[in-house]
Amino acid sequence: MEYERFYEQVQSLRERAEEDPHGAGLEALRLLEDLFYELSRERGWRSRRGGLGEYSNFLKVRDFLTEGRHARARRYADVRNCVSHRSGLLISAALTDEILDFLETLVKSGALTAEQLMSRRLHTVEPDDLLLTARDWMLHHGVNQLPVVRDGLVEGILTNRDLLLVEARPRDAHRAVAELRVANAMNADSNERTAFIARIAGYEEVIEAFRASRVVALFVSERGLPTEPLLGIITASDLLPKL
């Protein structure tokens, strides 16, 4: 299975979705069907070329898809059928993002390198940014941590735990929260909670790096050096499909 090819196509469709969510959504559904076809063939599919729903049922029987993933795949199969047979129906930007996220999760399940496991869609903050702005962004997007970067290089990480500790400060100190910067919330152990890993590092190497008791995220760079530009980030949620 050429997971890298599918992964690259997913990233390309994310870019297209910014201008043409409906077209990107249609292509994402086609790509999902192609992926399921390849996965089914690897697991013994010998019938003629089928459809997304048929492949989903086959992969469920072969214990590749969980109940939840099978239900999602069946829903996307229904969406594809509706769009194909009813003129005027459009795939929304939100649904396109959802399908692409599902595709990326499946592809990452077979990924072998840190580059394929990492999240490329990075939002970073700088040490001098307002803490409340960073907090609001994290709450709005449902993320638990943000890389803290200065001049393109990582200085640490801001986590939801850091935010909770700030909120728990005494009431007199709490009045000044609106003036705090990201750097004021970062703990001294910020660098101990992260590690760098090379872009080509294998899956087992990624798992080994997470075995360090305090590591909550891995920063991916070309050679795994903190002096290199950040390429992506790996968190536990990126690894769960593989466990």
Coordinates of N, CA and C in Angstrom, one line a residue:
M1 N 0.8 -1.2 0.0 CA 0.0 0.0 0.0 C 0.9 1.2 0.0
E2 N 0.6 2.1 -0.9 CA 1.4 3.4 -1.0 C 0.7 4.5 -0.2
Y3 N 0.9 4.4 1.1 CA 0.2 5.3 2.0 C 0.7 6.8 1.7
E4 N 2.0 6.9 1.4 CA 2.5 8.2 1.1 C 1.8 8.9 0.0
R5 N 1.5 8.2 -1.1 CA 0.7 8.8 -2.2 C -0.6 9.3 -1.8
F6 N -1.3 8.5 -1.0 CA -2.6 8.9 -0.5 C -2.5 10.1 0.4
Y7 N -1.5 10.1 1.2 CA -1.3 11.2 2.2 C -1.1 12.5 1.4
E8 N -0.2 12.5 0.4 CA 0.1 13.6 -0.4 C -1.2 14.1 -1.1
Q9 N -2.0 13.2 -1.6 CA -3.3 13.6 -2.2 C -4.2 14.3 -1.2
V10 N -4.3 13.8 0.0 CA -5.1 14.4 1.0 C -4.6 15.9 1.3
Q11 N -3.3 16.1 1.4 CA -2.8 17.4 1.6 C -3.1 18.3 0.4
S12 N -3.0 17.8 -0.8 CA -3.4 18.6 -1.9 C -4.8 19.0 -1.9
L13 N -5.7 18.1 -1.5 CA -7.1 18.4 -1.5 C -7.4 19.4 -0.4
R14 N -6.7 19.4 0.7 CA -6.9 20.4 1.7 C -6.7 21.8 1.1
E15 N -5.6 22.0 0.3 CA -5.4 23.3 -0.3 C -6.5 23.6 -1.3
R16 N -6.9 22.7 -2.0 CA -8.0 22.9 -3.0 C -9.3 23.3 -2.3
A17 N -9.5 22.7 -1.1 CA -10.8 22.9 -0.4 C -11.0 24.4 0.0
E18 N -9.9 25.1 0.2 CA -9.9 26.5 0.5 C -10.7 27.4 -0.5
E19 N -10.5 27.0 -1.8 CA -11.1 27.7 -2.9 C -12.4 27.0 -3.4
D20 N -12.4 25.6 -3.4 CA -13.5 24.8 -4.0 C -13.8 23.7 -3.1
P21 N -14.5 24.0 -2.0 CA -14.9 22.9 -1.0 C -15.7 21.7 -1.6
H22 N -16.6 22.1 -2.5 CA -17.5 21.0 -3.1 C -16.6 20.1 -4.0
G23 N -15.8 20.7 -4.9 CA -15.0 19.9 -5.8 C -14.0 19.1 -5.0
A24 N -13.4 19.7 -3.9 CA -12.5 18.9 -3.1 C -13.2 17.8 -2.4
G25 N -14.4 18.0 -1.9 CA -15.2 17.0 -1.3 C -15.5 15.8 -2.2
L26 N -15.8 16.1 -3.4 CA -16.1 15.0 -4.4 C -14.8 14.2 -4.6
E27 N -13.7 14.9 -4.7 CA -12.4 14.2 -4.9 C -12.0 13.4 -3.7
A28 N -12.4 13.9 -2.5 CA -12.1 13.2 -1.3 C -12.9 11.9 -1.2
L29 N -14.1 12.0 -1.6 CA -14.9 10.7 -1.6 C -14.4 9.7 -2.6
R30 N -14.0 10.2 -3.7 CA -13.4 9.3 -4.7 C -12.1 8.7 -4.2
L31 N -11.3 9.5 -3.5 CA -10.0 9.0 -2.9 C -10.3 8.0 -1.8
L32 N -11.3 8.3 -1.0 CA -11.7 7.3 0.0 C -12.1 6.0 -0.5
E33 N -12.8 6.0 -1.6 CA -13.2 4.7 -2.3 C -12.0 4.0 -2.8
D34 N -11.1 4.8 -3.4 CA -9.8 4.1 -3.9 C -9.0 3.5 -2.8
L35 N -8.9 4.2 -1.7 CA -8.2 3.7 -0.5 C -8.8 2.4 0.0
F36 N -10.1 2.4 0.1 CA -10.8 1.3 0.6 C -10.7 0.1 -0.4
Y37 N -10.7 0.4 -1.7 CA -10.5 -0.7 -2.6 C -9.1 -1.3 -2.5
E38 N -8.1 -0.5 -2.3 CA -6.7 -1.1 -2.1 C -6.6 -1.9 -0.8
L39 N -7.2 -1.3 0.3 CA -7.2 -2.0 1.5 C -8.0 -3.3 1.4
S40 N -9.1 -3.3 0.7 CA -9.9 -4.6 0.5 C -9.1 -5.6 -0.3
R41 N -8.4 -5.2 -1.3 CA -7.6 -6.1 -2.1 C -6.6 -6.8 -1.2
E42 N -5.9 -6.0 -0.4 CA -4.9 -6.5 0.5 C -5.5 -7.6 1.4
R43 N -6.8 -7.5 1.7 CA -7.4 -8.4 2.7 C -8.3 -9.5 2.0
G44 N -8.1 -9.7 0.7 CA -8.8 -10.8 0.0 C -9.9 -10.5 -0.9
W45 N -10.2 -9.2 -1.2 CA -11.3 -8.8 -2.1 C -10.9 -9.4 -3.5
R46 N -11.8 -10.2 -4.0 CA -11.5 -10.7 -5.4 C -12.7 -10.5 -6.3
S47 N -13.7 -9.8 -5.9 CA -14.8 -9.5 -6.8 C -14.5 -8.3 -7.7
R48 N -15.5 -8.0 -8.6 CA -15.3 -6.9 -9.4 C -15.2 -5.6 -8.6
R49 N -14.8 -4.5 -9.3 CA -14.7 -3.3 -8.6 C -16.1 -2.9 -8.1
G50 N -16.1 -2.6 -6.8 CA -17.4 -2.3 -6.1 C -17.5 -0.8 -5.8
G51 N -18.2 -0.5 -4.7 CA -18.4 0.9 -4.3 C -18.0 1.0 -2.9
L52 N -18.0 2.3 -2.4 CA -17.5 2.6 -1.1 C -18.3 1.8 0.0
G53 N -19.6 1.7 -0.2 CA -20.4 1.0 0.8 C -20.0 -0.5 0.9
E54 N -19.8 -1.1 -0.3 CA -19.4 -2.5 -0.3 C -18.0 -2.7 0.3
Y55 N -17.1 -1.9 0.0 CA -15.7 -2.0 0.6 C -15.8 -1.8 2.1
S56 N -16.6 -0.9 2.6 CA -16.8 -0.6 4.0 C -17.3 -1.9 4.7
N57 N -18.3 -2.5 4.2 CA -18.8 -3.7 4.8 C -17.8 -4.8 4.8
F58 N -17.0 -5.0 3.7 CA -16.0 -6.0 3.6 C -14.9 -5.8 4.7
L59 N -14.5 -4.5 4.8 CA -13.4 -4.2 5.8 C -13.9 -4.4 7.2
K60 N -15.2 -4.1 7.4 CA -15.7 -4.3 8.8 C -15.7 -5.8 9.1
V61 N -16.1 -6.7 8.2 CA -16.1 -8.1 8.4 C -14.6 -8.6 8.6
R62 N -13.7 -8.0 8.0 CA -12.3 -8.4 8.1 C -11.6 -7.7 9.3
D63 N -12.5 -7.1 10.2 CA -12.0 -6.4 11.4 C -11.0 -5.3 11.2
F64 N -11.0 -4.7 10.0 CA -10.2 -3.5 9.8 C -10.8 -2.3 10.3
L65 N -12.2 -2.2 10.1 CA -12.9 -1.0 10.6 C -13.6 -1.3 11.9
T66 N -13.5 -0.3 12.8 CA -14.3 -0.4 14.0 C -15.7 0.0 13.7
E67 N -16.6 -0.2 14.7 CA -18.0 0.1 14.5 C -18.2 1.6 14.1
G68 N -17.4 2.5 14.8 CA -17.5 3.9 14.6 C -17.0 4.3 13.2
R69 N -15.9 3.7 12.8 CA -15.4 4.1 11.5 C -16.2 3.5 10.4
H70 N -16.8 2.3 10.6 CA -17.7 1.7 9.6 C -18.9 2.6 9.4
A71 N -19.5 3.1 10.5 CA -20.6 4.0 10.4 C -20.3 5.2 9.7
R72 N -19.1 5.8 9.9 CA -18.7 7.0 9.2 C -18.6 6.7 7.7
A73 N -17.9 5.6 7.4 CA -17.7 5.3 6.0 C -19.0 5.1 5.3
R74 N -20.0 4.4 5.9 CA -21.3 4.2 5.3 C -22.0 5.5 5.1
R75 N -21.8 6.4 6.0 CA -22.5 7.8 5.8 C -21.9 8.5 4.7
Y76 N -20.5 8.4 4.5 CA -19.9 9.1 3.4 C -20.3 8.4 2.0
A77 N -20.6 7.1 2.1 CA -21.0 6.4 0.9 C -22.4 6.9 0.5
D78 N -23.3 7.1 1.5 CA -24.6 7.7 1.3 C -24.5 9.1 0.7
V79 N -23.6 9.9 1.2 CA -23.3 11.2 0.7 C -22.9 11.2 -0.8
R80 N -22.0 10.3 -1.1 CA -21.6 10.2 -2.5 C -22.7 9.8 -3.4
N81 N -23.5 8.8 -3.0 CA -24.7 8.4 -3.8 C -25.7 9.6 -4.0
C82 N -25.9 10.3 -2.9 CA -26.9 11.4 -3.1 C -26.4 12.5 -4.0
V83 N -25.1 12.9 -3.9 CA -24.5 13.9 -4.7 C -24.5 13.4 -6.2
S84 N -24.2 12.1 -6.4 CA -24.2 11.6 -7.7 C -25.5 11.6 -8.5
H85 N -26.6 11.4 -7.7 CA -27.9 11.2 -8.3 C -28.9 12.4 -8.2
R86 N -28.4 13.4 -7.5 CA -29.3 14.6 -7.3 C -28.6 15.8 -7.7
S87 N -29.0 16.5 -8.8 CA -28.3 17.7 -9.2 C -28.6 18.8 -8.2
G88 N -27.6 19.7 -8.1 CA -27.7 20.8 -7.3 C -27.2 20.7 -5.8
L89 N -27.0 19.4 -5.4 CA -26.5 19.2 -4.1 C -25.0 19.5 -4.0
L90 N -24.6 20.3 -3.0 CA -23.2 20.7 -2.8 C -22.7 20.1 -1.5
I91 N -21.4 19.8 -1.5 CA -20.7 19.3 -0.3 C -20.2 20.5 0.4
S92 N -20.5 20.7 1.7 CA -20.1 21.9 2.4 C -18.6 21.8 2.8
A93 N -18.1 23.0 3.1 CA -16.7 23.1 3.5 C -16.4 22.2 4.8
A94 N -17.4 22.3 5.7 CA -17.3 21.5 7.0 C -17.2 20.0 6.7
L95 N -18.1 19.6 5.8 CA -18.2 18.1 5.5 C -16.9 17.7 4.8
T96 N -16.4 18.5 3.9 CA -15.2 18.2 3.2 C -14.0 18.1 4.2
D97 N -13.9 19.0 5.1 CA -12.9 18.9 6.1 C -13.0 17.6 6.9
E98 N -14.3 17.2 7.3 CA -14.5 16.0 8.0 C -14.1 14.8 7.3
I99 N -14.4 14.7 6.0 CA -14.0 13.6 5.1 C -12.5 13.5 5.0
L100 N -11.8 14.7 4.8 CA -10.4 14.7 4.7 C -9.7 14.3 6.0
D101 N -10.3 14.7 7.2 CA -9.7 14.3 8.5 C -9.8 12.7 8.6
F102 N -11.0 12.2 8.2 CA -11.2 10.7 8.2 C -10.1 10.0 7.4
L103 N -9.9 10.5 6.2 CA -9.0 10.0 5.3 C -7.6 10.0 5.9
E104 N -7.2 11.2 6.4 CA -5.9 11.3 7.0 C -5.7 10.4 8.2
T105 N -6.7 10.2 9.0 CA -6.6 9.2 10.1 C -6.3 7.8 9.6
L106 N -7.0 7.4 8.6 CA -6.9 6.1 8.0 C -5.5 5.9 7.4
V107 N -5.0 6.9 6.7 CA -3.7 6.8 6.1 C -2.6 6.8 7.1
K108 N -2.8 7.6 8.2 CA -1.8 7.6 9.2 C -1.7 6.3 10.0
S109 N -2.8 5.5 9.9 CA -2.8 4.2 10.5 C -1.8 3.3 9.9
G110 N -1.4 3.6 8.6 CA -0.4 2.7 8.0 C 0.9 3.5 7.8
A111 N 1.0 4.7 8.4 CA 2.2 5.5 8.2 C 3.4 4.8 8.9
L112 N 4.6 5.1 8.3 CA 5.8 4.5 8.8 C 6.8 5.5 9.4
T113 N 6.6 6.8 9.0 CA 7.6 7.8 9.4 C 6.9 8.9 10.2
A114 N 7.8 9.6 10.9 CA 7.3 10.8 11.6 C 6.7 11.8 10.7
E115 N 7.2 12.0 9.5 CA 6.7 12.9 8.6 C 5.2 12.6 8.2
Q116 N 4.9 11.3 8.1 CA 3.6 10.9 7.8 C 2.6 10.9 9.0
L117 N 3.2 10.8 10.1 CA 2.3 10.8 11.4 C 2.0 12.2 11.8
M118 N 2.9 13.1 11.5 CA 2.8 14.5 12.1 C 1.6 15.3 11.5
S119 N 1.2 16.3 12.3 CA 0.2 17.2 11.8 C 1.0 18.4 11.2
R120 N 0.6 18.7 9.9 CA 1.3 19.8 9.2 C 0.6 21.1 9.4
R121 N -0.7 21.0 9.7 CA -1.5 22.3 9.8 C -1.2 22.9 11.2
L122 N -0.1 23.6 11.3 CA 0.4 24.1 12.6 C -0.1 25.5 12.8
H123 N -0.5 25.7 14.1 CA -0.7 27.1 14.5 C 0.2 27.3 15.7
T124 N 1.1 28.3 15.6 CA 2.1 28.5 16.6 C 1.8 29.9 17.3
V125 N 2.4 30.1 18.4 CA 2.3 31.4 19.1 C 3.8 31.8 19.4
E126 N 3.9 33.1 19.7 CA 5.2 33.6 20.1 C 5.2 33.9 21.6
P127 N 6.4 33.9 22.2 CA 6.4 34.1 23.7 C 5.8 35.5 24.1
D128 N 5.8 36.5 23.2 CA 5.3 37.8 23.6 C 3.8 38.0 23.2
D129 N 3.2 36.9 22.6 CA 1.8 37.0 22.3 C 0.9 37.1 23.6
L130 N -0.2 37.7 23.5 CA -1.1 37.8 24.6 C -1.6 36.4 25.0
L131 N -1.6 36.0 26.3 CA -2.0 34.7 26.7 C -3.5 34.4 26.4
L132 N -4.3 35.5 26.6 CA -5.7 35.3 26.4 C -6.0 35.0 24.9
T133 N -5.3 35.6 24.0 CA -5.5 35.3 22.6 C -5.2 33.8 22.3
A134 N -4.1 33.4 22.9 CA -3.7 31.9 22.7 C -4.7 31.0 23.3
R135 N -5.2 31.4 24.5 CA -6.2 30.5 25.2 C -7.5 30.5 24.4
D136 N -7.9 31.6 23.9 CA -9.2 31.6 23.1 C -9.0 30.8 21.8
W137 N -7.9 30.8 21.2 CA -7.7 30.0 20.0 C -7.7 28.5 20.3
M138 N -7.1 28.1 21.4 CA -7.1 26.7 21.8 C -8.5 26.2 22.1
L139 N -9.2 27.1 22.8 CA -10.6 26.7 23.2 C -11.5 26.6 21.9
H140 N -11.3 27.5 21.0 CA -12.2 27.5 19.8 C -11.9 26.3 18.9
H141 N -10.6 25.9 18.8 CA -10.2 24.8 17.9 C -10.1 23.5 18.6
G142 N -10.3 23.5 19.9 CA -10.2 22.2 20.7 C -8.9 21.5 20.7
V143 N -7.8 22.3 20.8 CA -6.5 21.7 20.9 C -5.9 21.9 22.3
N144 N -5.0 21.0 22.7 CA -4.5 20.9 24.0 C -3.2 21.6 24.2
Q145 N -2.5 21.9 23.1 CA -1.2 22.5 23.2 C -0.9 23.3 21.9
L146 N 0.0 24.2 22.1 CA 0.5 25.0 21.0 C 2.0 25.2 21.0
P147 N 2.7 25.0 19.9 CA 4.2 25.2 19.9 C 4.4 26.7 20.1
V148 N 5.4 27.0 20.9 CA 5.8 28.4 21.1 C 7.1 28.6 20.3
V149 N 7.1 29.6 19.4 CA 8.1 29.8 18.4 C 8.6 31.2 18.4
R150 N 9.9 31.4 18.3 CA 10.5 32.7 18.1 C 11.5 32.7 17.0
D151 N 11.3 33.6 16.0 CA 12.2 33.6 14.8 C 12.3 32.3 14.1
G152 N 11.1 31.6 14.1 CA 11.1 30.3 13.3 C 11.6 29.1 14.1
L153 N 12.1 29.3 15.3 CA 12.6 28.1 16.0 C 11.8 27.9 17.3
V154 N 11.6 26.7 17.7 CA 10.8 26.3 18.8 C 11.5 26.7 20.2
E155 N 10.7 27.3 21.0 CA 11.2 27.6 22.4 C 10.5 26.8 23.5
G156 N 9.4 26.2 23.1 CA 8.7 25.3 24.1 C 7.3 25.1 23.7
I157 N 6.4 24.8 24.6 CA 5.1 24.5 24.3 C 4.1 25.0 25.4
L158 N 3.0 25.5 24.9 CA 2.0 26.0 25.9 C 0.8 25.0 25.9
T159 N 0.5 24.5 27.1 CA -0.5 23.4 27.2 C -1.7 23.9 28.0
N160 N -2.8 23.1 27.9 CA -4.0 23.5 28.7 C -3.7 23.4 30.2
R161 N -2.8 22.6 30.6 CA -2.4 22.6 32.0 C -1.8 23.9 32.4
D162 N -0.9 24.5 31.5 CA -0.4 25.8 31.9 C -1.5 26.8 32.1
L163 N -2.5 26.8 31.2 CA -3.6 27.7 31.3 C -4.4 27.5 32.6
L164 N -4.6 26.3 33.0 CA -5.3 26.0 34.3 C -4.5 26.5 35.5
L165 N -3.2 26.4 35.4 CA -2.4 26.9 36.5 C -2.5 28.4 36.6
V166 N -2.5 29.1 35.5 CA -2.7 30.5 35.5 C -4.0 30.9 36.1
E167 N -5.1 30.2 35.7 CA -6.4 30.5 36.2 C -6.5 30.2 37.7
A168 N -5.7 29.3 38.2 CA -5.7 29.0 39.7 C -4.9 29.9 40.5
R169 N -4.3 30.9 40.0 CA -3.5 31.8 40.8 C -4.5 32.6 41.7
P170 N -3.9 33.2 42.8 CA -4.7 33.9 43.8 C -5.5 35.1 43.1
R171 N -6.6 35.5 43.7 CA -7.5 36.4 43.1 C -6.8 37.7 42.7
D172 N -5.9 38.2 43.6 CA -5.3 39.5 43.4 C -4.4 39.4 42.1
A173 N -3.7 38.3 42.0 CA -2.9 38.1 40.8 C -3.7 37.9 39.5
H174 N -4.9 37.3 39.7 CA -5.8 37.0 38.6 C -6.2 38.2 37.8
R175 N -6.3 39.4 38.5 CA -6.7 40.6 37.9 C -5.8 41.0 36.7
A176 N -4.6 40.6 36.8 CA -3.6 41.0 35.8 C -3.5 39.9 34.6
V177 N -4.3 38.9 34.6 CA -4.3 37.9 33.6 C -4.4 38.5 32.2
A178 N -5.2 39.5 32.0 CA -5.4 40.1 30.7 C -4.1 40.7 30.1
E179 N -3.2 41.0 31.0 CA -1.9 41.5 30.5 C -0.8 40.5 30.4
L180 N -1.1 39.3 30.7 CA 0.0 38.2 30.7 C 0.3 37.9 29.2
R181 N 1.6 37.5 29.0 CA 2.0 37.0 27.7 C 2.2 35.5 27.8
V182 N 2.3 34.9 26.7 CA 2.5 33.4 26.6 C 3.7 33.0 27.5
A183 N 4.8 33.7 27.4 CA 6.0 33.4 28.2 C 5.7 33.4 29.7
N184 N 4.7 34.2 30.2 CA 4.4 34.2 31.6 C 3.8 32.9 32.0
A185 N 3.1 32.2 31.1 CA 2.4 30.9 31.5 C 3.2 29.7 31.3
M186 N 4.3 29.8 30.5 CA 5.1 28.6 30.2 C 5.9 28.2 31.5
N187 N 5.8 26.9 31.8 CA 6.5 26.4 33.0 C 8.0 26.2 32.7
A188 N 8.8 26.2 33.7 CA 10.2 26.0 33.5 C 10.6 24.7 32.9
D189 N 9.6 23.7 33.0 CA 9.9 22.4 32.5 C 9.3 22.2 31.0
S190 N 9.0 23.3 30.4 CA 8.4 23.3 29.1 C 9.2 22.5 28.1
N191 N 10.5 22.6 28.1 CA 11.4 21.9 27.1 C 11.4 20.4 27.5
E192 N 11.2 20.1 28.8 CA 11.2 18.7 29.2 C 10.0 17.9 28.7
R193 N 9.0 18.7 28.4 CA 7.7 18.0 28.0 C 7.6 17.8 26.5
T194 N 8.7 18.2 25.8 CA 8.7 18.0 24.4 C 10.0 17.4 23.9
A195 N 10.1 16.9 22.8 CA 11.3 16.3 22.2 C 11.3 16.6 20.7
F196 N 12.5 16.6 20.1 CA 12.6 16.7 18.6 C 12.9 15.3 18.0
I197 N 12.4 15.1 16.8 CA 12.6 13.9 16.1 C 12.7 14.2 14.7
A198 N 13.5 13.3 14.0 CA 13.8 13.5 12.6 C 12.6 13.2 11.7
R199 N 12.5 13.9 10.6 CA 11.4 13.7 9.7 C 11.3 12.2 9.2
I200 N 12.4 11.5 9.0 CA 12.4 10.1 8.5 C 12.4 9.1 9.6
A201 N 12.3 9.5 10.9 CA 12.2 8.6 12.0 C 11.1 7.6 11.8
G202 N 11.3 6.3 12.2 CA 10.3 5.3 12.0 C 9.3 5.3 13.2
Y203 N 8.2 4.6 13.0 CA 7.1 4.6 14.0 C 7.6 4.1 15.3
E204 N 8.4 3.1 15.4 CA 8.9 2.6 16.7 C 9.7 3.6 17.4
E205 N 10.5 4.4 16.6 CA 11.3 5.5 17.2 C 10.4 6.6 17.8
V206 N 9.3 6.8 17.1 CA 8.3 7.8 17.6 C 7.7 7.3 18.9
I207 N 7.3 6.1 19.0 CA 6.7 5.5 20.2 C 7.8 5.6 21.3
E208 N 9.0 5.2 21.0 CA 10.0 5.2 22.1 C 10.2 6.6 22.6
A209 N 10.1 7.6 21.8 CA 10.3 9.0 22.3 C 9.2 9.4 23.2
F210 N 8.0 8.9 23.0 CA 6.8 9.2 23.9 C 6.9 8.4 25.2
R211 N 7.8 7.4 25.3 CA 7.9 6.7 26.5 C 8.5 7.5 27.6
A212 N 9.2 8.6 27.3 CA 9.7 9.5 28.3 C 8.5 10.0 29.1
S213 N 8.6 9.9 30.4 CA 7.5 10.1 31.3 C 6.8 11.5 31.1
R214 N 7.5 12.5 30.7 CA 6.9 13.8 30.7 C 6.6 14.4 29.3
V215 N 7.0 13.6 28.3 CA 6.8 14.1 26.9 C 5.3 14.1 26.5
V216 N 4.8 15.3 26.1 CA 3.4 15.4 25.6 C 3.3 15.6 24.1
A217 N 4.5 16.0 23.5 CA 4.4 16.2 22.1 C 5.8 16.1 21.5
L218 N 5.9 15.7 20.2 CA 7.2 15.6 19.5 C 7.2 16.7 18.4
F219 N 8.3 17.4 18.3 CA 8.4 18.4 17.2 C 9.3 17.7 16.1
V220 N 8.8 17.8 14.9 CA 9.5 17.1 13.8 C 10.2 18.2 13.0
S221 N 11.5 17.9 12.8 CA 12.4 18.8 12.0 C 13.2 17.9 11.0
E222 N 13.9 18.4 10.1 CA 14.6 17.6 9.1 C 15.5 16.6 9.7
R223 N 16.3 16.9 10.7 CA 17.2 16.0 11.3 C 17.0 15.7 12.8
G224 N 15.9 16.3 13.3 CA 15.6 16.1 14.7 C 16.3 17.1 15.6
L225 N 16.7 18.2 15.0 CA 17.5 19.2 15.8 C 16.6 20.4 16.1
P226 N 16.8 20.9 17.4 CA 16.0 22.1 17.7 C 16.4 23.4 17.0
T227 N 17.5 23.4 16.3 CA 18.0 24.5 15.6 C 17.5 24.6 14.2
E228 N 16.6 23.6 13.8 CA 16.0 23.5 12.5 C 14.6 24.0 12.5
P229 N 14.1 24.5 11.4 CA 12.7 24.9 11.3 C 11.7 23.8 11.6
L230 N 10.6 24.1 12.3 CA 9.6 23.2 12.6 C 8.8 22.7 11.4
L231 N 8.7 21.4 11.2 CA 8.0 20.9 10.0 C 6.6 20.4 10.4
G232 N 6.4 19.9 11.7 CA 5.1 19.4 12.1 C 5.2 19.0 13.6
I233 N 4.1 18.6 14.1 CA 4.0 18.1 15.5 C 3.3 16.8 15.6
I234 N 3.7 16.0 16.5 CA 3.1 14.7 16.8 C 2.6 14.7 18.2
T235 N 1.3 14.4 18.4 CA 0.8 14.2 19.7 C 0.1 12.8 19.9
A236 N -0.3 12.5 21.0 CA -0.9 11.2 21.3 C -2.1 10.9 20.3
S237 N -2.9 12.0 20.0 CA -4.0 11.8 19.1 C -3.6 11.3 17.7
D238 N -2.4 11.7 17.3 CA -1.9 11.3 16.0 C -1.5 9.8 16.0
L239 N -1.3 9.2 17.2 CA -0.8 7.9 17.3 C -1.9 6.9 17.6
L240 N -3.0 7.4 18.2 CA -4.1 6.4 18.6 C -4.5 5.5 17.6
P241 N -4.7 5.9 16.3 CA -5.2 4.9 15.3 C -4.2 3.8 15.1
K242 N -2.9 4.0 15.5 CA -1.9 2.9 15.3 C -1.8 2.0 16.4
L243 N -2.4 2.3 17.6 CA -2.2 1.5 18.8 C -3.1 0.4 18.9

